[in-house]
Short mmCIF file of C-alpha atoms in Angstrom, two decimals:
data_model
loop_
_atom_site.label_atom_id
_atom_site.label_comp_id
_atom_site.label_asym_id
_atom_site.label_seq_id
_atom_site.Cartn_x
_atom_site.Cartn_y
_atom_site.Cartn_z
CA MET A 7 68.17 79.66 117.77
CA ARG A 8 66.21 77.17 115.72
CA GLN A 9 67.61 75.11 113.21
CA PHE A 10 65.63 74.04 109.95
CA ALA A 11 65.50 71.10 107.93
CA ARG A 12 66.36 70.95 104.28
CA ARG A 13 62.49 70.09 103.82
CA GLU A 14 61.33 73.18 105.88
CA ILE A 15 63.21 75.52 104.08
CA LEU A 16 62.08 74.28 100.72
CA GLU A 17 58.75 74.49 101.78
CA ARG A 18 59.20 78.15 102.70
CA LEU A 19 60.74 78.92 99.51
CA GLU A 20 58.09 77.18 97.45
CA GLY A 21 55.35 79.04 99.31
CA LYS A 22 56.71 82.30 98.14
CA ARG A 23 57.38 80.92 94.45
CA VAL A 24 53.63 80.08 94.31
CA ALA A 25 52.51 83.37 95.88
CA ARG A 26 54.82 85.27 93.21
CA GLU A 27 56.63 87.08 96.21
CA PRO A 28 60.37 87.53 95.80
CA ILE A 29 62.62 85.55 98.12
CA ILE A 30 65.03 87.62 99.83
CA MET A 31 68.40 86.52 101.29
CA GLY A 32 70.92 88.50 102.99
CA GLY A 33 74.44 88.12 104.27
CA ALA A 34 75.31 88.87 107.91
CA GLY A 35 78.85 89.72 109.16
CA ILE A 36 78.07 90.58 112.55
CA GLY A 37 75.17 89.60 115.26
CA LEU A 38 73.33 92.89 115.03
CA VAL A 39 72.81 92.67 111.33
CA ALA A 40 71.42 88.96 111.47
CA LYS A 41 69.14 90.03 114.23
CA ALA A 42 67.78 93.03 112.50
CA ALA A 43 67.39 91.00 109.33
CA ASP A 44 65.86 87.97 111.16
CA ARG A 45 63.03 90.03 112.91
CA ALA A 46 62.51 92.14 109.76
CA GLY A 47 61.27 88.79 108.06
CA ILE A 48 64.08 87.89 105.81
CA ASP A 49 63.88 84.31 104.10
CA ILE A 50 67.35 83.18 104.37
CA LEU A 51 70.65 84.47 106.05
CA MET A 52 74.15 84.05 104.77
CA ALA A 53 77.20 83.66 106.98
CA TYR A 54 80.62 83.41 105.55
CA ASN A 55 84.23 84.74 105.99
CA THR A 56 83.80 87.91 103.84
CA GLY A 57 81.17 89.25 105.78
CA LEU A 58 83.59 89.93 108.70
CA PHE A 59 85.91 91.74 106.52
CA ARG A 60 83.01 93.68 105.10
CA MET A 61 81.67 94.58 108.35
CA ASP A 62 85.07 95.61 109.50
CA GLY A 63 85.36 98.28 106.95
CA TYR A 64 87.38 96.50 104.31
CA GLY A 65 86.73 95.18 100.99
CA SER A 66 84.98 91.84 100.41
CA LEU A 67 87.80 90.49 98.60
CA ALA A 68 90.02 90.42 101.69
CA GLY A 69 88.01 87.06 102.11
CA TYR A 70 89.66 85.44 99.22
CA LEU A 71 93.17 86.44 100.21
CA ALA A 72 95.57 84.60 102.55
CA TYR A 73 94.70 86.62 105.41
CA GLY A 74 93.09 84.02 107.82
CA ASP A 75 91.45 80.56 107.84
CA SER A 76 88.19 81.08 106.16
CA ASN A 77 86.61 77.94 107.46
CA ALA A 78 87.53 78.88 110.87
CA MET A 79 86.34 82.42 110.61
CA THR A 80 82.91 81.19 109.37
CA LEU A 81 82.54 78.66 112.51
CA ASP A 82 83.21 81.77 114.87
CA LEU A 83 81.07 83.64 112.94
CA GLY A 84 78.24 81.19 113.41
CA ARG A 85 78.78 81.34 117.26
CA HIS A 86 77.86 85.20 117.09
CA LEU A 87 75.06 85.02 114.90
CA LEU A 88 73.25 81.70 115.49
CA LYS A 89 72.00 82.55 119.29
CA VAL A 90 70.52 85.81 118.19
CA VAL A 91 68.74 84.65 115.20
CA GLU A 92 65.00 83.32 115.96
CA ASN A 93 63.15 82.46 112.80
CA THR A 94 65.46 82.27 109.89
CA PRO A 95 67.59 79.72 108.50
CA VAL A 96 71.37 80.51 108.69
CA ILE A 97 73.57 78.94 105.66
CA GLY A 98 77.06 78.89 106.37
CA GLY A 99 80.12 79.04 103.93
CA ILE A 100 82.75 76.39 103.27
CA GLY A 101 85.96 76.99 101.57
CA ALA A 102 85.61 73.47 99.70
CA ALA A 103 89.15 73.31 98.54
CA ASP A 104 90.70 73.58 102.16
CA PRO A 105 93.76 70.96 102.02
CA TYR A 106 93.93 70.70 105.64
CA ARG A 107 90.33 69.70 106.38
CA ASP A 108 88.23 66.82 106.06
CA ILE A 109 85.40 68.71 104.50
CA ASP A 110 82.61 66.11 105.22
CA ARG A 111 83.57 66.44 108.89
CA LEU A 112 83.46 70.22 108.55
CA MET A 113 79.89 69.88 107.16
CA THR A 114 79.01 67.94 110.43
CA GLU A 115 80.78 70.32 112.75
CA MET A 116 78.74 73.32 111.14
CA LEU A 117 75.46 71.32 111.35
CA THR A 118 76.33 70.68 114.97
CA LEU A 119 76.79 74.21 115.72
CA GLY A 120 73.25 75.16 114.40
CA PHE A 121 73.55 76.05 110.84
CA SER A 122 70.66 75.11 108.37
CA GLY A 123 72.89 74.57 105.27
CA ILE A 124 75.80 75.16 103.33
CA THR A 125 77.20 77.49 100.76
CA ASN A 126 80.22 77.64 98.62
CA VAL A 127 82.07 80.86 99.92
CA PRO A 128 84.75 81.55 99.37
CA THR A 129 84.39 80.47 95.88
CA ALA A 130 87.07 80.04 92.97
CA GLY A 131 84.27 81.48 90.56
CA LEU A 132 85.44 85.04 91.47
CA TYR A 133 88.96 84.24 89.90
CA ASP A 134 89.50 84.11 86.26
CA GLY A 135 92.60 83.98 83.85
CA ALA A 136 95.85 82.15 84.60
CA PHE A 137 95.41 81.87 88.48
CA ARG A 138 91.94 80.14 87.78
CA ARG A 139 93.27 77.59 85.33
CA HIS A 140 96.06 76.95 87.99
CA ILE A 141 93.96 76.18 90.86
CA ASP A 142 91.52 74.26 88.80
CA HIS A 143 94.25 72.17 87.45
CA THR A 144 95.62 71.49 91.09
CA ASN A 145 92.15 70.49 92.41
CA LEU A 146 91.89 73.79 94.49
CA GLY A 147 89.18 75.34 92.36
CA TYR A 148 85.37 75.24 91.36
CA SER A 149 85.14 71.64 90.87
CA GLN A 150 85.59 70.79 94.70
CA GLU A 151 82.67 73.31 95.22
CA VAL A 152 80.35 71.29 92.94
CA LYS A 153 81.67 68.23 94.68
CA LEU A 154 80.73 70.03 98.17
CA ILE A 155 77.23 70.67 97.02
CA SER A 156 76.79 66.98 95.67
CA THR A 157 77.76 65.79 99.09
CA CYS A 158 75.24 68.12 100.79
CA ARG A 159 72.74 66.88 98.38
CA GLN A 160 73.53 63.19 99.35
CA ARG A 161 73.15 64.24 102.85
CA ASP A 162 70.05 65.89 102.43
CA ILE A 163 71.65 69.28 103.64
CA PHE A 164 70.09 72.60 102.06
CA THR A 165 72.51 74.33 99.84
CA VAL A 166 72.99 77.61 98.18
CA ALA A 167 75.47 77.70 95.24
CA TYR A 168 77.11 80.84 93.85
CA ALA A 169 77.54 80.55 90.18
CA PHE A 170 79.37 82.87 87.51
CA ASN A 171 78.36 81.52 84.04
CA PRO A 172 75.95 79.37 82.35
CA ASP A 173 78.52 76.39 82.47
CA GLU A 174 78.73 76.64 86.11
CA CYS A 175 74.93 76.98 86.80
CA ARG A 176 74.32 73.85 84.98
CA ALA A 177 77.12 71.94 86.97
CA MET A 178 75.59 73.46 90.23
CA ALA A 179 71.97 72.34 89.12
CA ALA A 180 73.18 68.77 88.22
CA ALA A 181 74.97 68.41 91.58
CA GLY A 182 71.73 69.12 93.42
CA ALA A 183 71.89 72.74 94.49
CA ASP A 184 68.68 74.09 96.20
CA VAL A 185 69.19 77.59 95.21
CA ILE A 186 71.47 79.27 92.61
CA GLY A 187 72.96 82.58 93.42
CA LEU A 188 73.57 84.18 90.01
CA HIS A 189 76.72 86.21 90.53
CA VAL A 190 77.07 89.14 87.98
CA GLY A 191 80.06 90.60 89.92
CA LEU A 192 81.39 92.51 93.14
CA THR A 193 78.55 94.74 94.33
CA THR A 194 79.08 98.65 93.43
CA GLY A 195 78.43 101.29 95.78
CA GLY A 196 79.39 102.63 99.03
CA MET A 197 82.76 103.28 100.57
CA ILE A 198 84.57 99.85 99.63
CA GLY A 199 82.09 98.63 96.68
CA ALA A 200 83.57 97.74 93.39
CA GLU A 201 84.19 100.97 90.96
CA GLU A 202 83.41 98.96 87.85
CA ALA A 203 80.28 96.94 87.28
CA VAL A 204 78.29 95.74 83.99
CA SER A 205 75.34 97.64 83.48
CA LEU A 206 71.83 97.03 84.28
CA ASP A 207 70.86 95.84 81.09
CA ASP A 208 73.95 93.80 80.61
CA ALA A 209 73.40 92.22 84.15
CA CYS A 210 69.90 91.37 83.54
CA MET A 211 70.89 89.42 80.11
CA LYS A 212 73.41 87.54 81.99
CA LEU A 213 70.73 86.82 84.56
CA GLU A 214 68.45 85.43 82.30
CA GLU A 215 71.29 83.33 80.42
CA MET A 216 72.39 81.87 83.67
CA ALA A 217 68.62 81.20 84.94
CA ASP A 218 68.03 79.32 81.87
CA ALA A 219 70.99 77.24 81.84
CA ALA A 220 70.27 76.17 85.45
CA ARG A 221 66.48 75.46 84.62
CA GLU A 222 67.42 73.47 81.69
CA GLU A 223 69.49 71.29 83.83
CA ARG A 224 66.98 71.08 86.59
CA ALA A 225 63.54 72.45 86.36
CA ASP A 226 62.71 73.05 89.91
CA VAL A 227 66.14 74.83 91.14
CA VAL A 228 65.47 78.42 92.72
CA VAL A 229 67.31 80.93 91.20
CA VAL A 230 68.35 84.34 92.88
CA ALA A 231 70.34 87.75 91.38
CA HIS A 232 73.23 88.69 93.21
CA GLY A 233 75.98 91.28 92.83
CA GLY A 234 77.00 93.74 90.39
CA PRO A 235 74.76 96.90 89.94
CA PHE A 236 72.09 95.22 91.85
CA GLU A 237 72.72 97.57 95.11
CA ASP A 238 69.42 98.62 96.28
CA PRO A 239 65.76 98.08 95.88
CA PRO A 240 65.32 100.04 92.82
CA SER A 241 68.08 98.35 90.74
CA VAL A 242 66.73 95.01 92.02
CA GLN A 243 63.30 95.69 90.83
CA VAL A 244 64.71 96.30 87.50
CA GLY A 245 66.12 92.73 87.69
CA PHE A 246 62.57 91.39 88.47
CA ASP A 247 60.97 93.11 85.76
CA ARG A 248 63.27 92.01 83.10
CA THR A 249 64.29 88.60 84.09
CA SER A 250 62.54 85.26 85.49
CA VAL A 251 64.48 85.12 88.92
CA ASP A 252 62.73 83.82 91.81
CA GLY A 253 64.20 86.62 94.23
CA TYR A 254 67.73 88.37 95.46
CA LEU A 255 70.56 87.24 97.42
CA GLY A 256 72.08 90.92 99.12
CA ALA A 257 75.53 90.73 100.84
CA SER A 258 76.92 94.31 100.70
CA SER A 259 73.51 95.47 99.73
CA ILE A 260 71.82 94.13 102.89
CA GLU A 261 74.21 94.91 105.41
CA ARG A 262 77.04 97.09 104.58
CA LEU A 263 75.44 99.87 102.42
CA PRO A 264 72.38 100.30 104.75
CA VAL A 265 74.62 100.71 107.55
CA GLU A 266 76.94 103.21 105.76
CA ARG A 267 74.19 105.24 104.85
CA ALA A 268 72.09 105.23 107.99
CA ILE A 269 75.39 106.06 110.13
CA ALA A 270 76.31 108.87 107.92
CA ALA A 271 72.92 110.45 107.71
CA VAL A 272 72.30 110.25 111.76
CA VAL A 273 75.94 111.90 112.32
CA GLU A 274 74.73 114.62 109.74
CA GLU A 275 71.49 115.25 111.60
CA TYR A 276 73.47 115.45 114.89
CA GLN A 277 75.92 117.92 113.63
CA ALA A 278 73.39 120.07 112.11
CA LEU A 279 71.53 120.42 115.60
CA THR A 280 72.44 123.95 117.47
CA LEU A 281 73.53 124.85 120.85
CA LYS A 282 71.71 127.19 123.03
CA PRO A 283 73.59 130.59 122.87
CA ARG A 284 75.55 131.76 125.76
#
């Protein structure tokens, strides 16, 4: 395990931007995924409670329901992942509105464990409608995540912030987020992916709108695509061709979908084998 300082991570990312190479970030809900992605040279690994549900075969949204202590789950996941990762910064998710934790102390605990940065997962940004208005009004919503990112910047902790619209992009850029994941919805595809998503055309328009908003607030912020129809390399290439993003952050598309496809394919190959006739 190697822990990275914020300066080291930023230098790594800036090197890729200068070389015009895409920054590739991925989620890891189990140690094997983290180890494989690390050895393959991924730029950043993300670890948070939704990955545990996803890699147990359930929808990622289980991580947004009251089925466990999200922050405790991320800490436990870190104990599984960090020892098998050798060359990659691992960023841990914090549920920023947790009423039973001192968030500043939790950040210290995560850094002591070996995480190299913080992200805002689970995030209230996925909620909308009346429920979103209520949690925002009662200080359990997205404003606490902006505060989390701002505190990290004050402490010189590397951050990745998920944002879902231009206003949230501006807020996170102003708070000092190093990377903003431009979230265009739950990832489609596979056994437990979202059934509906915006079209690639609409997703690209949304990406560019959010990227522009983030950079208008702070020119040096890194912006990466995430979610929706961006579920595999060909679809992500469309995003790269049509927008000005700096890279891609995959969760289901990095760990769940490849595992589903690979296991299904190898089982089919074994089933196609023939036995020696009697």
